[in-house]
Structure formats: structure tokens, C-alpha cells
Coordinates of C-alpha atoms in Angstrom, one line a residue:
X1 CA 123.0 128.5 98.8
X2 CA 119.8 129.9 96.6
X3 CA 120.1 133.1 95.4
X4 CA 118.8 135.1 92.4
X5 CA 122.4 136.2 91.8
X6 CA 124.8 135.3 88.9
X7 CA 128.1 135.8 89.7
X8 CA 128.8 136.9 93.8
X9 CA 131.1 139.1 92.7
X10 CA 129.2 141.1 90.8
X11 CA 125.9 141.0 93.2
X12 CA 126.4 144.8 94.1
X13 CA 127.1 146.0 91.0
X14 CA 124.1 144.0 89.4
X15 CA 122.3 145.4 92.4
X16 CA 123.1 149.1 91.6
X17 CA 122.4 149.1 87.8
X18 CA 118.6 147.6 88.5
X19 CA 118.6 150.1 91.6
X20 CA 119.0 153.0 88.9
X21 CA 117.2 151.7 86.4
X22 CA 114.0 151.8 88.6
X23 CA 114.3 155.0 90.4
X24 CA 116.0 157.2 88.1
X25 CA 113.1 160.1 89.0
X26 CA 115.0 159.9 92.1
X27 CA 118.4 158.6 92.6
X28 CA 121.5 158.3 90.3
X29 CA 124.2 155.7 90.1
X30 CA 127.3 156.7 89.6
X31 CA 130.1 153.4 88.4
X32 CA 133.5 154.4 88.7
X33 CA 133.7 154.8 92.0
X34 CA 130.2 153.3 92.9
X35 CA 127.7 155.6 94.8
X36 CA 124.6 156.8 94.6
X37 CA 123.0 160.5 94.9
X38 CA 119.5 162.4 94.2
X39 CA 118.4 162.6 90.5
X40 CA 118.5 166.0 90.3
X41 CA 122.4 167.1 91.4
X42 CA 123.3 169.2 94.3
X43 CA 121.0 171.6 95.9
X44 CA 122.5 174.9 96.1
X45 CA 122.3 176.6 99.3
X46 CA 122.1 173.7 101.8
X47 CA 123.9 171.5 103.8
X48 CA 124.5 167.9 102.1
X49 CA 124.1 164.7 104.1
X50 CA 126.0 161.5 103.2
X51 CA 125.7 158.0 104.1
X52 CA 127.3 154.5 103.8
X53 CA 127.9 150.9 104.3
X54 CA 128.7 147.7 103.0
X55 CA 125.8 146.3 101.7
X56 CA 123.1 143.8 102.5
X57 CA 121.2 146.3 104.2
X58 CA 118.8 147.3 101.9
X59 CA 117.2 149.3 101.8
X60 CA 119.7 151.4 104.0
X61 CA 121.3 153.2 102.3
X62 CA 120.8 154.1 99.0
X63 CA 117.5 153.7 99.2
X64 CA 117.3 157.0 101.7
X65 CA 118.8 159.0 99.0
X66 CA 116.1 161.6 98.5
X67 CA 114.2 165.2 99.0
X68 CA 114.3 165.1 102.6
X69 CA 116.8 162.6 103.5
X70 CA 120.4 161.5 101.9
X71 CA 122.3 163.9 99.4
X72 CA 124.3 160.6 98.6
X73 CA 125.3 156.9 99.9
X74 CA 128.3 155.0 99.3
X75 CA 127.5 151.2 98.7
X76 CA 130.7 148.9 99.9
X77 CA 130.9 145.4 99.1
X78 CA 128.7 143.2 101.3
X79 CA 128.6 143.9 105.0
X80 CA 132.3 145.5 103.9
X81 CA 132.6 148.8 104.6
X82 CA 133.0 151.6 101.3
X83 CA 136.7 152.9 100.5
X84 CA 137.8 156.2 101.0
X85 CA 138.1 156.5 97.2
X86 CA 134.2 155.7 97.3
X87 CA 133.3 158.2 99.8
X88 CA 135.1 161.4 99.0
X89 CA 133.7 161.4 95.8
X90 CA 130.1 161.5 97.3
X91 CA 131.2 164.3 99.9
X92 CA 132.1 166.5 96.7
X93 CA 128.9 165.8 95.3
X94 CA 126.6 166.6 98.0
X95 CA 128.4 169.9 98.8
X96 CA 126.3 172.4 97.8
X97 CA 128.2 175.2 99.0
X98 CA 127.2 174.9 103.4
X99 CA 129.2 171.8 104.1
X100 CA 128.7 168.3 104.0
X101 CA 127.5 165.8 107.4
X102 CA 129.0 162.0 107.3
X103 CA 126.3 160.1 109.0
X104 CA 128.3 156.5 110.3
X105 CA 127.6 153.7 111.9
X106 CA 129.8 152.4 114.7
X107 CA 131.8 149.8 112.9
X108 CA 135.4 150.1 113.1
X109 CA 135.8 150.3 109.0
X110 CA 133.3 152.6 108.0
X111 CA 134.7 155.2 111.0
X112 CA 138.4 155.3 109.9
X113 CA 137.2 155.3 105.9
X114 CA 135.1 158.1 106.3
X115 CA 137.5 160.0 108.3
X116 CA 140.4 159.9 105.4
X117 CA 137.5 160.6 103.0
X118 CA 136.6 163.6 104.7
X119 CA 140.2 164.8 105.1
X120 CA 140.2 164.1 100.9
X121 CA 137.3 166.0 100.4
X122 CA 138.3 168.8 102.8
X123 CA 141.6 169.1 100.6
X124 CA 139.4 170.1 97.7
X125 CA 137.7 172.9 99.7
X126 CA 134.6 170.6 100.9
X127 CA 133.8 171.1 104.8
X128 CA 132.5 168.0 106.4
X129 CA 131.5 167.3 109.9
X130 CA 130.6 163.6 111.1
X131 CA 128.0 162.2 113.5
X132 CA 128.5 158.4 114.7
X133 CA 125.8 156.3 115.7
X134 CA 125.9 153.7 118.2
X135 CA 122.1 153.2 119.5
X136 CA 122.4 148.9 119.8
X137 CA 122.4 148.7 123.6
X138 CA 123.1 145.0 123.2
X139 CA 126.7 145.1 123.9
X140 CA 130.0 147.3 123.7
X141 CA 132.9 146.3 121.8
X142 CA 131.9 144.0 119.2
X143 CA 133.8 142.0 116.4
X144 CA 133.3 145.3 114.2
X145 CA 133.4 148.2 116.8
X146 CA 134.5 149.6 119.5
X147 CA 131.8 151.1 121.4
X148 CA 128.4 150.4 120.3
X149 CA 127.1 149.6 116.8
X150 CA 125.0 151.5 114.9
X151 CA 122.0 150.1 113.5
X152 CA 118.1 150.5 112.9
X153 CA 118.5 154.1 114.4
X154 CA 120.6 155.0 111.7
X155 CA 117.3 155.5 109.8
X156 CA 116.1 158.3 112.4
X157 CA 118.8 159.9 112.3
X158 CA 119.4 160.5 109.1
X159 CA 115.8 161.5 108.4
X160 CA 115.6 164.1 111.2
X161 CA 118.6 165.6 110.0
X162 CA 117.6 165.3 106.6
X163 CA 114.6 167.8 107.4
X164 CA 116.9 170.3 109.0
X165 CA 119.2 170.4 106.5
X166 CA 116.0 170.7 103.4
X167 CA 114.3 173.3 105.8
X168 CA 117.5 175.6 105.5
X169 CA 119.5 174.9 109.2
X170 CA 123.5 175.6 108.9
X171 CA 125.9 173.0 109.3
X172 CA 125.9 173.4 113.0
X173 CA 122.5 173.1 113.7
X174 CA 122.2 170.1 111.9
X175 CA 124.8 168.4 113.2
X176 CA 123.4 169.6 116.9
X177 CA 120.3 167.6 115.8
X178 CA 121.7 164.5 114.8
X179 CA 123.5 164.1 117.8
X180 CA 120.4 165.0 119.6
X181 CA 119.1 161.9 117.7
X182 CA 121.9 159.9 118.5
X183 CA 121.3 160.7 122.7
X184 CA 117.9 159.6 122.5
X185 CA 117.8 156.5 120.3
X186 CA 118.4 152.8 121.1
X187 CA 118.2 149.5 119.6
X188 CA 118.2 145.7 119.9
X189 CA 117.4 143.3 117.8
X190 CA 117.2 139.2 117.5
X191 CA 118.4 136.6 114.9
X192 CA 115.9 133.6 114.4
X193 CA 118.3 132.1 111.6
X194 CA 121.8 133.3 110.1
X195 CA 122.3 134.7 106.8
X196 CA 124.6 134.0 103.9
X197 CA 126.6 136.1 102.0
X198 CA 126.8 135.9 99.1
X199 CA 130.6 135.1 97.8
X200 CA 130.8 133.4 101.6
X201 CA 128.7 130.6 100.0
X202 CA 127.6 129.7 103.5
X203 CA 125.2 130.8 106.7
X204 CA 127.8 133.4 108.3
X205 CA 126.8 131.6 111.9
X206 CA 125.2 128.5 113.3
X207 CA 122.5 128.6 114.7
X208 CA 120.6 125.8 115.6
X209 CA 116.4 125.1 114.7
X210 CA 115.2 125.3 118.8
X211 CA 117.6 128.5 119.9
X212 CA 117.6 132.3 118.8
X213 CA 120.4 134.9 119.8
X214 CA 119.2 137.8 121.5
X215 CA 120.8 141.3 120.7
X216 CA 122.4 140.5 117.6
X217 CA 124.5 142.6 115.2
X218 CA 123.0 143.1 111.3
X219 CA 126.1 141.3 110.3
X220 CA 125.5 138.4 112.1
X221 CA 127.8 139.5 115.2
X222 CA 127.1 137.7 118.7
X223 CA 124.9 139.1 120.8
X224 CA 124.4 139.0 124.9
X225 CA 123.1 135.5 124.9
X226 CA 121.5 132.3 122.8
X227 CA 118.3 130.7 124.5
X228 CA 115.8 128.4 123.3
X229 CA 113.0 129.2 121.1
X230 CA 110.4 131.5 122.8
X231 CA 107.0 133.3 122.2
X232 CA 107.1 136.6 119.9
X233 CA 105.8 138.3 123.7
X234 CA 108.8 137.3 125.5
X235 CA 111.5 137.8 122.6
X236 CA 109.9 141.3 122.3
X237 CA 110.1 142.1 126.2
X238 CA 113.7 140.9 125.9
X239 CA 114.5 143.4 123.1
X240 CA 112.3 146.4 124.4
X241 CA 113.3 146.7 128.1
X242 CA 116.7 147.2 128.1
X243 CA 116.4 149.8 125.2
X244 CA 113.5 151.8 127.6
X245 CA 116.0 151.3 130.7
X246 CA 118.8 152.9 128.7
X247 CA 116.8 155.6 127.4
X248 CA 115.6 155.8 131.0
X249 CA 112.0 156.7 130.1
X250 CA 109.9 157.6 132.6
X251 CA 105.9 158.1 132.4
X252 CA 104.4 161.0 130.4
X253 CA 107.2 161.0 127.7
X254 CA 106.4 160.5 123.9
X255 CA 108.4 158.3 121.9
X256 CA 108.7 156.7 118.2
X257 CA 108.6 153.0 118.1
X258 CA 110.5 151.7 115.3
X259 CA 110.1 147.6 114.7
X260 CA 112.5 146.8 111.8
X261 CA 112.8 143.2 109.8
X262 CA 116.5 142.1 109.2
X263 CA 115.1 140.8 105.9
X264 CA 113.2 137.4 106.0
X265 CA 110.6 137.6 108.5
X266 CA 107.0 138.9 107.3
X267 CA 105.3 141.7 108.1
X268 CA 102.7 140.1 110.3
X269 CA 105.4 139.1 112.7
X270 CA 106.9 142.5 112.6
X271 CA 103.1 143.4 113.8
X272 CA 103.4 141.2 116.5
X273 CA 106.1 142.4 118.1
X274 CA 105.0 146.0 117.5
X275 CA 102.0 145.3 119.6
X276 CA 104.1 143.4 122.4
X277 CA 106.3 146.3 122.3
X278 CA 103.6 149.0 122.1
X279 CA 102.0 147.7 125.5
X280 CA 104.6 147.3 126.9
X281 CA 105.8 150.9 126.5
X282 CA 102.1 151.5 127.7
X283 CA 102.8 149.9 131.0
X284 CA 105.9 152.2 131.5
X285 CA 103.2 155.1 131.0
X286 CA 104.9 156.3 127.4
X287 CA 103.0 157.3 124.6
X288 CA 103.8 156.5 121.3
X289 CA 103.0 159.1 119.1
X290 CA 104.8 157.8 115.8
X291 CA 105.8 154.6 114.6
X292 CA 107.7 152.6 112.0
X293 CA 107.5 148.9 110.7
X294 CA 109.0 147.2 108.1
X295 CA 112.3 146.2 106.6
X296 CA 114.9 148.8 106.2
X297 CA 118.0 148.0 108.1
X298 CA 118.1 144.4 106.9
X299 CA 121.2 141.7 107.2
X300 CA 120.7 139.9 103.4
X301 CA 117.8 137.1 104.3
X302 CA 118.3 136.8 107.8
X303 CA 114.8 136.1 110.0
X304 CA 114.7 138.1 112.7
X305 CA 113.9 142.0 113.9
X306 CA 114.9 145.2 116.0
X307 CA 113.2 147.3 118.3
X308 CA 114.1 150.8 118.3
X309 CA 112.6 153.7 120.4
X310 CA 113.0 157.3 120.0
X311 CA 112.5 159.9 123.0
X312 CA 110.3 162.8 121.2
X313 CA 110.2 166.5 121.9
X314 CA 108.1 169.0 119.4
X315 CA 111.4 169.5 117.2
X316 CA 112.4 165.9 117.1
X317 CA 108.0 165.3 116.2
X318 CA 107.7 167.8 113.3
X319 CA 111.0 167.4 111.3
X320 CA 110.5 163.2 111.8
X321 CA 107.0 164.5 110.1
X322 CA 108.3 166.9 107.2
X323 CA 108.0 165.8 103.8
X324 CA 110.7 163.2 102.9
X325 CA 110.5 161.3 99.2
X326 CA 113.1 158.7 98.9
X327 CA 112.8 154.7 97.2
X328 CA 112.4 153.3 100.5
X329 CA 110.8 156.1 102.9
X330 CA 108.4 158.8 101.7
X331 CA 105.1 161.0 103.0

């Protein structure tokens, strides 16, 4: 294992204090318990949004912690989700007085512990609501979930409901928009190599040189199926058609096309597949009107990518397009 790490069991910590120390104009770290919010405090007057997850994602999602996105994020341990004693602390401080949504991902962990950390917060007068997202269409009932997972949409969804909750919405509405988020989103990604975490010591899978699995998890779960090395075309069309046939898109709809890197693949080859993808959306008669590529749902070093589409409407289009100015995503 080669890492720019000292000791593994400090890597998040470590992580965190360089984290703060570059983007204190916009995020604080708070130690004891670890999570991060905006610079500036609570905004008075709106609804806060909260995130979370064990990390090795980065830059999800601390690094969405920002005008126009995340109030707060709670860091866990790597690919382990945050405690409850993490996560209620982060609730309180993105209350600003019109309730608090928990944006989680599908995994078994971060569901239960934000559930007690809600019912913590709600003891100490904070209301919180929670959304779960589960846009991977690779496979239902995982290692980590029941249901499906919650990946690269994530970062959709919590920057469409981090414009209607800036732009003034109530707790209701915004929760009615993340969940319109979460009905029109889907995922599925590939793994060209394993990762390694980093107190593991050792690739969390084995994959072998000539094969790739298709529709992995971002911690390295199994997906629907391993098969020999093939052309960035035909990985793509593997990942992108069963996403549009579960969206079931039909011609004349408009869509965001979100190619994410899971951490050690370049961004030429995340261009590559955006273009495979892009025509083949094309052939389908869909018209994509937005798009995203780059790293930001990543599993630690891991080669490999996502595709994620988005059905559009004019709602979805402009709050996608308000302002947002975070470490990781801003315009």
C-alpha cells in the first residue's frame, strides 16, 4: 500500500484539519464530535440541509458544504458510516429556526444513525425530515442496503434542494423536491481496479488485470456481473441503458448527464464515456441540456466511473442552475 498518509487511523482527522485549513472562507471544522458546516453559522430563516458518510468519497460530502448546497456534513470513518453522536450535533447547527432535511444514502448504517440522530436533535426542539436516496439501478439488496444504494445522484439531490431551501421554500416544499429528485435519478457505475482502505492495508476486492465489474457499489460492493476488459463504448452502453430504461425516457425529454470518476481514472476518460453516453442518449431522442463530469462521488483511488441521468422539467433546470458556492461545486 502507497499512501500519503501517516498513521491510518488518523487519515480523517488529518484529512479534516487540511480540509479547514484551505477553505475556511467557506466551511468550518468542528473536532469533538467531527463535522463540518458553512463558515459563516446558521442562516436564520431557512431550512438547513445535512449530509453524511463514511469517508473516501471526497469530495462528497463536505466538500458540498456551501451557499447553495449543504448547511453541514458529518464525516464517519472510512466507507463507515458517522455516529449518531456525530450527526445530531450537525442537525442542531444547521437549524435555523424552519427545520432541518437529512439527505442519506441507502446504506443500512447511515439510515438507522441518522434516524436516532434526528430523534436526538428533535428532543432538543430541532425538526428534521429525511429523504433517502437509492438511484444505483445496478442491484437491490446489497452487502450495505436493503433496497438500492445511493450514489453519484446524491450530488443532484442535494444541490437542487439546496436551491429551494436558499431561495426561501418551507420544509415541505423542499423535501417535495428532493424526492422529486430522487424519482427521476439513476445511476451505475464500473470498477476497472479495487481500492484500498486505508487501515485495511489491502485492495478491498480482487479483481483481476483482463476483467472489470459492471454496476459496482463506491465501496467496492459486487455488482450484476464481471466480464473481460472491453472498449470505453461498450462499458458506457452497459452503464447508460439500463439507467434510461429505468428512468423510462422516451424521446423529446431533457435530461442532465452526470459522468462521475470513483477517483483514479483521468478526466479524458471521463470525456470519453460522456460522449458514448451523450449519443447514445441522442439515439433515444433525449436532449441533454446540462451536464456534469468529474470526480465527486469517489471510492478512495479506485479506477473506474458512473453514469447518472437526470429527467429535467423547468423547476428541476433553474434551481440545478442557481448560484451554488461550495469547495467542490460552484457557479
Amino acid at each position: 500500500m502507497k499512501k500519503l498518509i501517516n498513521d491510518p487511523q488518523n487519515v480523517v482527522a488529518e484529512s479534516l484539519e487540511g480540509f479547514a485549513a484551505a477553505h475556511a472562507d467557506v466551511v468550518a471544522v468542528h473536532t469533538d464530535p467531527p463535522f463540518v458546516t458553512r463558515a459563516g453559522g446558521t442562516t436564520a430563516g431557512k431550512v438547513g440541509l445535512v449530509s453524511g458518510g463514511g469517508s473516501g468519497h471526497e469530495p462528497l460530502h463536505a466538500g458540498f458544504v456551501g451557499v447553495g448546497m449543504l448547511d453541514a456534513a458529518v464525516p464517519g470513518a472510512v466507507f463507515t458510516s458517522p455516529t449518531p453522536d456525530q450527526i445530531a450535533p450537525a442537525l442542531q447547527a444547521a437549524d435555523g429556526g424552519k427545520g432541518v432535511l437529512a439527505i442519506v444514502k441507502n446504506y443500512t448504517g447511515d439510515v438507522l444513525n441518522f434516524e436516532t440522530a434526528a430523534e436526538l436533535a428533535d428532543a432538543e426542539g430541532v425538526t428534521v425530515r429525511s429523504v433517502v436516496v437509492n438511484d444505483d439501478v445496478a442491484v437491490e439488496d446489497s452487502l450495505y442496503t436493503a433496497g438500492r444504494r445511493g450514489v453519484a445522484g446524491t450530488v443532484a439531490v442535494e444541490k437542487i434542494a439546496g436551491a429551494a431551501a436558499e431561495r426561501g421554500d418551507d420544509l415541505d416544499a423542499v423535501v417535495a423536491v428532493a424526492e422529486k429528485v430522487i424519482a427521476n435519478v439513476r445511476s451505475m457505475g464500473v470498477a476497472l481496479t479495487a481500492c484500498t482502505v486505508p487501515h485495511a492495508g489491502k485492495p478491498s476486492f480482487d479483481l483481476p488485470e483482463d476483467e472489470i465489474e459492471i454496476g459496482i457499489g463506491i465501496h467496492g460492493e459486487p455488482g450484476r456481473r464481471r466480464i473481460p476488459l472491453a472498449g470505453a463504448d461498450e462499458i458506457t452502453e452497459m452503464l447508460l441503458t439500463p439507467v434510461a430504461d429505468d428512468l423510462g425516457l422516451t424521446g423529446g425529454e431533457k435530461v442532465l448527464l452526470f459522468v462521475n470518476g470513483m477517483g483514479g481514472t483521468p478526466a479524458s476518460e471521463l470525456y470519453v464515456v460522456y460522449r458514448r453516453a451523450r449519443a447514445l442518449l441522442a439515439e433515444r431522442g433525449v436532449e441533454v441540456i446540462r451536464s456534469l463530469v468529474g470526480n465527486y462521488v469517489t471510492s478512495l483511488e479506485m479506477q473506474g466511473a458512473s453514469v447518472t441521468v437526470l429527467r429535467l422539467d423547468d423547476e428541476l433546470t433553474a434551481l440545478w442552475d442557481a448560484p451554488v458556492h461550495t469547495t467542490a461545486l460552484r457557479w
